[in-house]
Short mmCIF file of C-alpha atoms in Angstrom, two decimals:
data_model
loop_
_atom_site.label_atom_id
_atom_site.label_comp_id
_atom_site.label_asym_id
_atom_site.label_seq_id
_atom_site.Cartn_x
_atom_site.Cartn_y
_atom_site.Cartn_z
CA MET E 1 39.06 -13.93 -19.67
CA LYS E 2 40.58 -15.79 -16.72
CA THR E 3 40.43 -19.58 -16.55
CA LEU E 4 40.83 -21.50 -13.30
CA GLN E 5 41.21 -25.24 -12.76
CA ARG E 6 39.83 -27.04 -9.72
CA LYS E 7 39.42 -30.67 -8.66
CA TYR E 8 36.93 -32.18 -6.21
CA ASP E 9 35.46 -35.55 -5.35
CA VAL E 10 31.85 -34.44 -5.83
CA VAL E 11 30.42 -31.40 -7.60
CA VAL E 12 26.79 -30.45 -6.91
CA ILE E 13 25.16 -28.07 -9.38
CA GLY E 14 22.32 -26.12 -7.74
CA GLY E 15 22.10 -24.88 -4.15
CA GLY E 16 18.37 -25.35 -3.64
CA PRO E 17 16.36 -28.04 -1.80
CA GLY E 18 17.91 -30.82 -3.88
CA GLY E 19 21.47 -29.52 -3.69
CA ILE E 20 22.02 -28.41 -0.10
CA PRO E 21 21.39 -31.84 1.50
CA ALA E 22 23.28 -33.60 -1.30
CA ALA E 23 26.37 -31.48 -0.65
CA ILE E 24 26.13 -31.80 3.13
CA ALA E 25 25.62 -35.57 3.04
CA ALA E 26 28.49 -36.13 0.60
CA SER E 27 30.84 -33.99 2.67
CA ARG E 28 29.86 -35.60 5.97
CA ASN E 29 30.68 -38.96 4.43
CA GLY E 30 34.20 -38.00 3.51
CA ALA E 31 34.02 -36.41 0.06
CA LYS E 32 35.60 -33.11 -0.95
CA VAL E 33 32.54 -31.24 -2.22
CA LEU E 34 31.87 -28.13 -4.29
CA LEU E 35 28.34 -26.68 -4.26
CA VAL E 36 27.65 -24.36 -7.20
CA GLU E 37 24.78 -21.85 -7.09
CA LYS E 38 23.74 -19.23 -9.67
CA SER E 39 22.37 -16.80 -7.05
CA GLY E 40 24.17 -14.90 -4.31
CA TYR E 41 22.61 -17.08 -1.60
CA LEU E 42 21.60 -20.69 -1.03
CA GLY E 43 18.07 -22.02 -0.98
CA GLY E 44 16.50 -21.75 -4.43
CA ASN E 45 12.76 -22.37 -4.07
CA LEU E 46 13.26 -22.55 -0.30
CA THR E 47 13.57 -18.75 -0.35
CA ILE E 48 10.62 -17.61 -2.51
CA GLY E 49 7.76 -17.50 0.01
CA LEU E 50 6.65 -21.12 -0.16
CA PRO E 51 5.80 -23.30 2.86
CA LEU E 52 7.33 -26.69 3.56
CA LEU E 53 4.70 -29.26 2.64
CA GLY E 54 4.55 -32.95 3.44
CA TYR E 55 6.90 -33.64 6.34
CA LEU E 56 3.92 -35.70 7.54
CA ASP E 57 1.73 -38.15 5.63
CA LYS E 58 -2.05 -37.88 5.30
CA ASP E 59 -2.45 -39.54 8.71
CA GLY E 60 -0.11 -37.09 10.42
CA LYS E 61 2.85 -39.48 10.69
CA PRO E 62 6.43 -38.35 9.87
CA VAL E 63 7.87 -39.37 6.51
CA THR E 64 10.81 -36.95 6.16
CA ALA E 65 13.62 -36.38 8.65
CA GLY E 66 17.43 -36.44 8.27
CA ILE E 67 19.03 -33.25 7.00
CA ALA E 68 15.63 -31.87 6.01
CA GLN E 69 14.61 -32.02 9.69
CA GLU E 70 17.99 -30.68 10.84
CA LEU E 71 17.38 -27.52 8.80
CA VAL E 72 13.98 -27.11 10.49
CA ASP E 73 15.52 -27.71 13.93
CA GLU E 74 18.15 -25.05 13.32
CA LEU E 75 15.45 -22.60 12.24
CA LYS E 76 13.40 -23.40 15.34
CA LYS E 77 16.39 -22.56 17.56
CA ARG E 78 16.13 -19.05 16.09
CA ASN E 79 12.33 -18.88 16.55
CA SER E 80 12.12 -18.89 12.75
CA CYS E 81 10.04 -22.00 12.08
CA THR E 82 6.82 -23.64 13.22
CA ASP E 83 6.12 -27.24 14.07
CA HIS E 84 4.76 -29.54 11.37
CA TYR E 85 1.00 -28.93 11.49
CA PRO E 86 -1.39 -31.51 9.95
CA CYS E 87 -3.55 -30.21 7.09
CA PRO E 88 -6.58 -31.86 5.42
CA MET E 89 -5.38 -30.60 2.02
CA HIS E 90 -1.56 -30.65 2.13
CA ASN E 91 -0.88 -33.44 4.68
CA SER E 92 1.20 -31.01 6.73
CA ILE E 93 2.27 -27.36 6.75
CA THR E 94 5.54 -25.98 8.11
CA LEU E 95 6.09 -22.22 7.95
CA TYR E 96 9.49 -20.62 8.32
CA ASP E 97 11.47 -17.40 7.84
CA HIS E 98 12.92 -17.55 4.33
CA GLU E 99 15.63 -14.98 5.03
CA ILE E 100 16.90 -16.75 8.15
CA PHE E 101 16.90 -19.98 6.14
CA LYS E 102 19.64 -18.50 3.95
CA VAL E 103 21.81 -18.03 7.05
CA VAL E 104 21.12 -21.54 8.32
CA ALA E 105 21.91 -23.05 4.90
CA PHE E 106 25.31 -21.34 4.80
CA GLU E 107 26.12 -22.40 8.36
CA MET E 108 25.18 -26.05 7.86
CA CYS E 109 27.08 -26.33 4.57
CA LEU E 110 30.20 -24.71 5.98
CA ASN E 111 30.05 -26.76 9.19
CA ALA E 112 29.93 -29.89 7.04
CA GLY E 113 33.02 -28.78 5.11
CA VAL E 114 31.26 -27.95 1.84
CA GLU E 115 33.00 -25.44 -0.42
CA ILE E 116 30.48 -23.00 -1.92
CA LEU E 117 30.71 -21.09 -5.19
CA LEU E 118 28.01 -18.44 -5.76
CA HIS E 119 27.10 -16.25 -8.74
CA THR E 120 28.20 -19.13 -10.96
CA GLU E 121 26.47 -21.28 -13.58
CA ILE E 122 27.44 -24.36 -15.54
CA ILE E 123 27.95 -23.62 -19.24
CA ASP E 124 29.48 -26.83 -20.63
CA THR E 125 30.30 -30.46 -19.93
CA ASN E 126 33.20 -32.52 -21.23
CA VAL E 127 31.90 -36.06 -21.71
CA GLU E 128 34.25 -38.88 -22.74
CA ASN E 129 33.36 -42.56 -23.00
CA GLY E 130 30.07 -42.10 -21.19
CA LYS E 131 31.51 -40.18 -18.25
CA ILE E 132 31.75 -36.49 -17.41
CA LYS E 133 35.44 -35.68 -17.34
CA ALA E 134 34.98 -32.03 -16.37
CA VAL E 135 32.43 -29.22 -16.33
CA THR E 136 32.95 -25.59 -17.23
CA LEU E 137 31.52 -23.00 -14.88
CA PHE E 138 31.17 -19.29 -15.56
CA GLY E 139 30.87 -16.33 -13.22
CA LYS E 140 31.96 -12.71 -13.27
CA GLY E 141 34.26 -13.14 -16.24
CA TYR E 142 35.87 -16.35 -14.98
CA HIS E 143 35.86 -19.73 -16.69
CA ILE E 144 36.36 -22.41 -14.06
CA GLU E 145 37.19 -25.91 -15.27
CA VAL E 146 36.21 -28.41 -12.57
CA GLU E 147 37.02 -32.11 -12.49
CA ALA E 148 35.31 -34.55 -10.13
CA ALA E 149 34.67 -38.24 -9.66
CA VAL E 150 30.90 -37.78 -9.31
CA TYR E 151 28.58 -34.97 -10.42
CA ILE E 152 25.13 -34.37 -8.91
CA ASP E 153 22.61 -32.36 -10.91
CA ALA E 154 20.40 -30.53 -8.43
CA SER E 155 19.61 -27.64 -10.76
CA GLY E 156 15.89 -28.41 -10.84
CA ASP E 157 15.79 -28.19 -14.62
CA GLY E 158 18.59 -30.71 -15.11
CA ASP E 159 20.91 -28.25 -16.83
CA MET E 160 24.03 -30.39 -16.35
CA GLY E 161 22.28 -33.57 -17.46
CA TYR E 162 20.98 -31.78 -20.54
CA MET E 163 24.44 -30.49 -21.47
CA ALA E 164 25.93 -33.95 -20.93
CA GLY E 165 23.40 -35.52 -23.32
CA ALA E 166 21.54 -37.59 -20.75
CA THR E 167 18.11 -38.90 -21.75
CA TYR E 168 15.12 -36.99 -20.38
CA ASN E 169 11.37 -36.55 -20.72
CA MET E 170 9.11 -33.55 -20.29
CA GLY E 171 5.38 -32.96 -19.86
CA GLN E 172 2.33 -34.84 -18.70
CA LYS E 173 1.65 -38.26 -20.24
CA ASP E 174 -1.71 -37.46 -21.82
CA THR E 175 -1.26 -33.83 -22.90
CA GLY E 176 2.49 -33.23 -23.02
CA ALA E 177 1.79 -29.97 -21.19
CA LEU E 178 4.11 -28.67 -18.49
CA GLN E 179 2.73 -27.48 -15.19
CA PRO E 180 2.69 -23.66 -15.30
CA PRO E 181 5.15 -21.72 -13.11
CA THR E 182 4.26 -19.03 -10.59
CA LEU E 183 5.97 -15.82 -9.53
CA MET E 184 5.51 -15.63 -5.77
CA PHE E 185 4.93 -12.35 -3.94
CA THR E 186 4.14 -11.16 -0.42
CA LEU E 187 1.41 -8.79 0.76
CA GLY E 188 1.32 -6.78 3.97
CA ASN E 189 -1.64 -5.44 5.95
CA VAL E 190 -3.89 -8.42 5.23
CA ASP E 191 -6.58 -9.32 7.76
CA THR E 192 -7.01 -13.05 7.21
CA ASP E 193 -9.56 -13.20 10.05
CA LYS E 194 -11.94 -11.26 7.79
CA THR E 195 -11.18 -13.63 4.91
CA ILE E 196 -11.95 -16.61 7.12
CA GLU E 197 -15.25 -15.07 8.24
CA PHE E 198 -16.16 -14.51 4.59
CA ILE E 199 -15.52 -18.23 3.99
CA ALA E 200 -17.60 -19.09 7.07
CA SER E 201 -20.50 -17.03 5.73
CA ASP E 202 -20.32 -18.77 2.34
CA PRO E 203 -18.91 -22.31 2.69
CA GLU E 204 -19.30 -22.84 -1.06
CA GLN E 205 -16.14 -20.74 -1.45
CA MET E 206 -14.22 -23.80 -0.23
CA ARG E 207 -16.01 -26.32 -2.46
CA LEU E 208 -13.21 -27.06 -4.86
CA CYS E 209 -13.54 -28.77 -8.23
CA ASN E 210 -14.05 -32.53 -8.47
CA THR E 211 -10.42 -33.05 -9.52
CA ILE E 212 -9.29 -32.09 -6.00
CA GLU E 213 -9.45 -34.75 -3.28
CA CYS E 214 -9.83 -33.07 0.09
CA ASP E 215 -11.81 -33.60 3.29
CA PHE E 216 -13.97 -30.51 2.78
CA ASP E 217 -15.70 -31.01 6.12
CA LYS E 218 -12.34 -30.38 7.80
CA TYR E 219 -10.69 -27.95 5.37
CA ASN E 220 -12.94 -25.00 6.15
CA ALA E 221 -13.25 -21.78 8.13
CA GLU E 222 -13.07 -23.60 11.46
CA PHE E 223 -9.79 -25.26 10.44
CA PHE E 224 -8.29 -21.89 9.47
CA ARG E 225 -9.49 -20.28 12.72
CA SER E 226 -7.91 -22.99 14.86
CA ASN E 227 -4.70 -23.25 12.81
CA PRO E 228 -3.05 -19.82 12.55
CA TYR E 229 -0.17 -21.34 10.55
CA HIS E 230 -2.12 -22.46 7.51
CA VAL E 231 -2.23 -22.40 3.74
CA MET E 232 -5.58 -21.51 2.19
CA VAL E 233 -6.56 -22.81 -1.25
CA GLY E 234 -10.06 -21.60 -2.00
CA LEU E 235 -12.43 -18.82 -3.09
CA ARG E 236 -13.15 -20.86 -6.20
CA LYS E 237 -16.74 -19.62 -6.35
CA LEU E 238 -15.58 -15.98 -6.30
CA PHE E 239 -12.74 -16.57 -8.77
CA LEU E 240 -15.04 -18.27 -11.28
CA GLU E 241 -17.52 -15.39 -10.99
CA LEU E 242 -14.74 -12.87 -11.58
CA LYS E 243 -13.41 -14.90 -14.51
CA ALA E 244 -16.89 -14.96 -16.09
CA LYS E 245 -17.05 -11.17 -15.79
CA GLY E 246 -13.57 -10.73 -17.26
CA GLU E 247 -12.23 -9.29 -14.01
CA LEU E 248 -9.70 -11.98 -13.09
CA PRO E 249 -6.20 -11.18 -14.44
CA VAL E 250 -4.76 -14.69 -13.90
CA ASP E 251 -5.55 -18.11 -15.42
CA ARG E 252 -6.51 -19.67 -12.08
CA ASP E 253 -9.66 -20.89 -10.40
CA THR E 254 -8.48 -20.51 -6.78
CA LEU E 255 -6.57 -18.15 -4.55
CA ILE E 256 -3.62 -19.61 -2.63
CA TYR E 257 -2.32 -17.63 0.31
CA ILE E 258 0.33 -18.83 2.74
CA LYS E 259 0.42 -17.33 6.22
CA SER E 260 3.70 -15.63 7.09
CA LEU E 261 5.34 -15.70 10.51
CA ILE E 262 4.95 -11.90 10.42
CA PRO E 263 1.47 -10.77 11.53
CA GLY E 264 -0.63 -9.28 8.74
CA GLU E 265 1.59 -10.71 6.01
CA VAL E 266 0.75 -13.46 3.51
CA HIS E 267 2.63 -15.02 0.62
CA ILE E 268 0.58 -15.34 -2.58
CA ASN E 269 0.95 -18.32 -4.91
CA SER E 270 -1.51 -17.31 -7.63
CA THR E 271 0.10 -16.00 -10.79
CA ARG E 272 -0.06 -18.51 -13.62
CA HIS E 273 1.88 -18.68 -16.88
CA LEU E 274 0.62 -21.14 -19.47
CA GLY E 275 2.78 -22.56 -22.22
CA ILE E 276 6.04 -21.86 -20.38
CA ASN E 277 9.04 -24.18 -20.46
CA GLY E 278 11.15 -23.10 -17.49
CA SER E 279 14.26 -24.70 -19.02
CA ASP E 280 14.00 -22.37 -22.04
CA VAL E 281 15.59 -18.99 -21.32
CA LEU E 282 13.26 -17.19 -23.74
CA ASP E 283 10.16 -18.68 -22.10
CA LEU E 284 11.57 -18.03 -18.67
CA THR E 285 12.19 -14.39 -19.50
CA ARG E 286 8.66 -14.01 -20.84
CA SER E 287 7.12 -15.54 -17.73
CA GLU E 288 9.19 -13.38 -15.35
CA ILE E 289 8.00 -10.25 -17.14
CA GLU E 290 4.44 -11.55 -17.36
CA GLY E 291 4.47 -12.33 -13.63
CA HIS E 292 5.58 -8.84 -12.65
CA LEU E 293 2.82 -7.38 -14.82
CA GLN E 294 0.16 -9.78 -13.48
CA ILE E 295 0.89 -9.09 -9.82
CA PRO E 296 -0.33 -5.46 -9.53
CA LYS E 297 -3.52 -6.34 -11.43
CA LEU E 298 -4.16 -9.33 -9.19
CA VAL E 299 -3.55 -7.24 -6.07
CA GLU E 300 -6.11 -4.67 -7.23
CA THR E 301 -8.62 -7.48 -7.78
CA LEU E 302 -8.00 -8.87 -4.30
CA LYS E 303 -8.36 -5.40 -2.75
CA LYS E 304 -11.64 -4.87 -4.56
CA TYR E 305 -13.32 -8.24 -4.03
CA VAL E 306 -11.74 -10.25 -1.18
CA PRO E 307 -12.60 -9.34 2.41
CA GLY E 308 -9.46 -8.82 4.46
CA PHE E 309 -7.39 -7.66 1.49
CA GLU E 310 -8.93 -4.15 1.19
CA ASN E 311 -5.84 -2.32 2.45
CA CYS E 312 -3.09 -4.72 1.43
CA TYR E 313 0.12 -3.72 -0.32
CA ILE E 314 3.04 -5.48 -2.00
CA THR E 315 6.04 -5.94 0.30
CA GLN E 316 8.09 -8.27 -1.90
CA ILE E 317 8.16 -9.83 -5.36
CA TYR E 318 10.53 -12.78 -5.20
CA PRO E 319 13.65 -12.74 -7.41
CA SER E 320 12.95 -15.86 -9.45
CA MET E 321 10.02 -17.75 -10.94
CA GLY E 322 8.83 -20.85 -9.09
CA ILE E 323 9.15 -23.67 -11.65
CA ARG E 324 6.97 -26.73 -11.05
CA GLU E 325 8.02 -28.99 -13.90
CA THR E 326 10.65 -29.27 -16.63
CA ARG E 327 13.08 -32.12 -17.41
CA ARG E 328 12.92 -35.55 -15.75
CA PHE E 329 15.94 -37.73 -16.46
CA ALA E 330 16.22 -41.44 -17.13
CA GLY E 331 17.79 -43.30 -14.23
CA LEU E 332 18.66 -46.90 -13.53
CA CYS E 333 14.97 -47.17 -12.69
CA GLU E 334 11.97 -44.87 -13.01
CA LEU E 335 9.39 -44.46 -10.28
CA THR E 336 5.91 -44.61 -11.82
CA GLU E 337 2.37 -43.61 -10.93
CA GLU E 338 1.36 -47.28 -10.63
CA LYS E 339 3.94 -47.83 -7.86
CA ILE E 340 3.04 -44.84 -5.73
CA MET E 341 -0.72 -45.34 -6.01
CA VAL E 342 -0.35 -48.62 -4.09
CA GLY E 343 2.19 -47.23 -1.63
CA ASP E 344 5.04 -49.42 -2.86
CA VAL E 345 8.16 -49.22 -0.66
CA PRO E 346 10.82 -51.42 -2.30
CA GLU E 347 13.93 -52.80 -0.60
CA ASP E 348 16.17 -50.24 -2.33
CA THR E 349 14.20 -47.25 -1.00
CA VAL E 350 16.43 -44.34 0.02
CA ALA E 351 13.75 -41.69 0.58
CA LEU E 352 10.03 -41.59 1.25
CA GLY E 353 7.40 -39.45 -0.41
CA SER E 354 3.78 -39.04 0.61
CA TYR E 355 2.70 -35.59 -0.51
CA ILE E 356 -0.46 -35.35 -2.61
CA ILE E 357 -0.39 -35.76 -6.36
CA ASP E 358 -0.61 -32.06 -7.23
CA ILE E 359 -0.81 -31.27 -10.95
CA HIS E 360 -1.45 -27.67 -11.98
CA GLU E 361 -3.02 -27.98 -15.40
CA GLY E 362 -0.75 -26.64 -18.13
CA ASN E 363 -3.62 -25.99 -20.52
CA GLY E 364 -6.08 -24.35 -18.18
CA ALA E 365 -6.92 -22.90 -14.79
CA GLY E 366 -7.51 -26.05 -12.75
CA THR E 367 -5.52 -28.35 -10.48
CA ILE E 368 -5.65 -32.13 -10.05
CA VAL E 369 -5.14 -33.34 -6.47
CA LYS E 370 -5.12 -36.93 -5.19
CA ARG E 371 -4.23 -38.00 -1.66
CA ILE E 372 -1.93 -41.02 -1.45
CA LYS E 373 -0.12 -43.28 0.99
CA PRO E 374 3.64 -43.03 1.64
CA TYR E 375 5.81 -44.55 -1.07
CA GLY E 376 9.48 -45.39 -1.50
CA ILE E 377 11.89 -43.68 -3.87
CA PRO E 378 14.56 -46.19 -5.04
CA TYR E 379 18.26 -45.35 -5.17
CA GLY E 380 18.26 -46.02 -8.93
CA CYS E 381 16.11 -42.92 -9.48
CA THR E 382 19.15 -40.80 -8.55
CA VAL E 383 21.64 -42.49 -10.92
CA SER E 384 21.81 -41.66 -14.63
CA LYS E 385 21.35 -44.61 -16.99
CA ASP E 386 23.42 -42.83 -19.68
CA ILE E 387 26.30 -41.04 -17.93
CA ASP E 388 28.27 -43.26 -15.58
CA ASN E 389 29.24 -40.64 -12.97
CA LEU E 390 26.14 -38.43 -13.10
CA MET E 391 23.47 -38.39 -10.40
CA PHE E 392 20.22 -36.48 -9.99
CA SER E 393 18.55 -34.84 -7.03
CA GLY E 394 15.20 -33.13 -6.61
CA ARG E 395 12.52 -32.92 -9.27
CA CYS E 396 14.82 -33.82 -12.19
CA ALA E 397 15.33 -37.35 -10.80
CA SER E 398 13.98 -40.41 -12.62
CA LEU E 399 10.25 -40.04 -11.89
CA ASP E 400 7.30 -40.05 -14.23
CA ALA E 401 5.26 -36.86 -14.50
CA VAL E 402 2.62 -37.88 -11.96
CA VAL E 403 5.18 -38.99 -9.37
CA MET E 404 7.13 -35.78 -9.90
CA SER E 405 3.99 -33.77 -9.10
CA SER E 406 4.14 -35.30 -5.61
CA ALA E 407 7.90 -35.59 -5.10
CA ARG E 408 8.61 -32.00 -6.23
CA VAL E 409 7.77 -30.59 -2.78
CA MET E 410 10.85 -29.38 -0.96
CA PRO E 411 11.07 -31.86 1.96
CA THR E 412 10.96 -34.77 -0.51
CA CYS E 413 13.55 -33.09 -2.75
CA MET E 414 15.78 -32.72 0.32
CA ALA E 415 15.37 -36.41 1.16
CA ILE E 416 16.31 -37.40 -2.40
CA GLY E 417 19.32 -35.07 -2.20
CA GLU E 418 20.62 -36.58 1.02
CA ALA E 419 20.44 -40.07 -0.52
CA ALA E 420 22.26 -38.94 -3.67
CA GLY E 421 24.97 -37.31 -1.56
CA VAL E 422 25.57 -40.49 0.41
CA GLY E 423 25.71 -42.57 -2.78
CA ALA E 424 28.18 -40.16 -4.37
CA ALA E 425 30.47 -40.20 -1.32
CA LEU E 426 30.51 -44.00 -1.21
CA ALA E 427 31.34 -44.16 -4.92
CA VAL E 428 34.31 -41.83 -4.33
CA LYS E 429 35.48 -43.64 -1.22
CA GLN E 430 35.37 -47.06 -2.90
CA ASN E 431 36.57 -45.84 -6.30
CA ILE E 432 33.51 -47.24 -8.04
CA LEU E 433 30.62 -45.83 -10.07
CA PRO E 434 27.41 -44.65 -8.37
CA SER E 435 25.61 -47.56 -10.05
CA GLN E 436 27.95 -50.01 -8.29
CA VAL E 437 27.33 -48.69 -4.79
CA ASP E 438 25.78 -51.16 -2.34
CA VAL E 439 22.32 -49.73 -1.64
CA LYS E 440 22.23 -51.54 1.71
CA GLU E 441 25.24 -49.49 2.77
CA VAL E 442 23.53 -46.29 1.60
CA ARG E 443 20.44 -47.21 3.62
CA ASN E 444 22.48 -47.98 6.74
CA ILE E 445 24.18 -44.60 6.57
CA LEU E 446 20.86 -42.87 6.03
CA ARG E 447 19.26 -44.68 8.96
CA ASN E 448 22.15 -43.64 11.21
CA ALA E 449 21.49 -40.06 10.05
CA ASN E 450 17.84 -40.32 11.21
CA VAL E 451 16.40 -40.67 7.71
CA ILE E 452 12.99 -42.37 7.59
CA LEU E 453 12.99 -45.28 5.14
CA GLU E 454 9.82 -47.13 6.13
CA PRO E 455 6.35 -45.66 6.73
CA ALA E 456 5.19 -45.69 10.34
CA GLU E 457 2.89 -48.56 11.27
#
């Protein structure tokens, strides 16, 4: 087996929504950066059929810009992305072409000077005196020993932090359950106009459970008619009837479809896999298999019972499970539910969140949704309290379980990533630890990069 040695200023593990902006920001601010991704493309959950949720707050005001907006702007130049459309359920919806996103991600990383390594995973960390001295990567029979000054874990599940022995938590506070993952898939030949008319004829289909906060008078058939780029969460009445009759092959109480930019195509976010820990390879394998077996059964149910889906067919099953929740690591500070419920925006804020609290119940079929005001994510949430040169981006940052259920959406993960990348580059440039970086300097750089750090008045 061949072994290579490499040295960088900053190594980012994970080329998804948390990793791409982290790598770009670090490189733009002078660091020599390696971005490591296990797949043969960049994007992670940005490429599995999901929409971009929460660029706007519940009042329709922007909360996320910076590199996250640059990616959207580049997609729009290729006619591959919509505007940010307000939504009574999701704050805002942005639809885009997931395949073109892969191209844009490569271009933006390369233009920033990021070195990319694909088909590669981290398999070990060498920790000495509370610092990561090197990490071992593996791909195609190669061991690659990589040294860096700062390491950013953007793997989603916190694989590097776990290997380094950093402190983490998992599960919801009351139950310990993890939000269940979903295997996304796409259907062709769907007539959503018929689905919307079915909803119009029976408005109770959109009356969601009392754990979902939504303006039901606005999130209805008329909204879907007037907003062709929408996400529909509904048909709860029908799904509960089918469940009672034993004809629903998934543990859900609603259908979620996401309009595609391609006419007649929708992305389906409705498989559900209870008791799965996405950071456990055995669980992950079981859920991937389970998802592939659930999908044809669910499609047959939709064809049989849902108007507009009578002649649909599967066009794509995405290559990896969408994981909602696994490890959350201890940082210099932890952002808690109490802070975000009052819209706290502290002086050390480096990213804003405002997406709904969105907890898919790990022990059942329901979902808990609460609409909230914009809140600030402090720099300390990106810096490990245990490992001096380790930082976190995306959903494995230092957030409690409720906050993570809001901050896990991809625009917010991208905002966290950009902040972590700036902090890492400053630590390298000044030969200090990430914890010693002046947050005011991080904020100034972010502001100059068009990052939004204060909610609009």
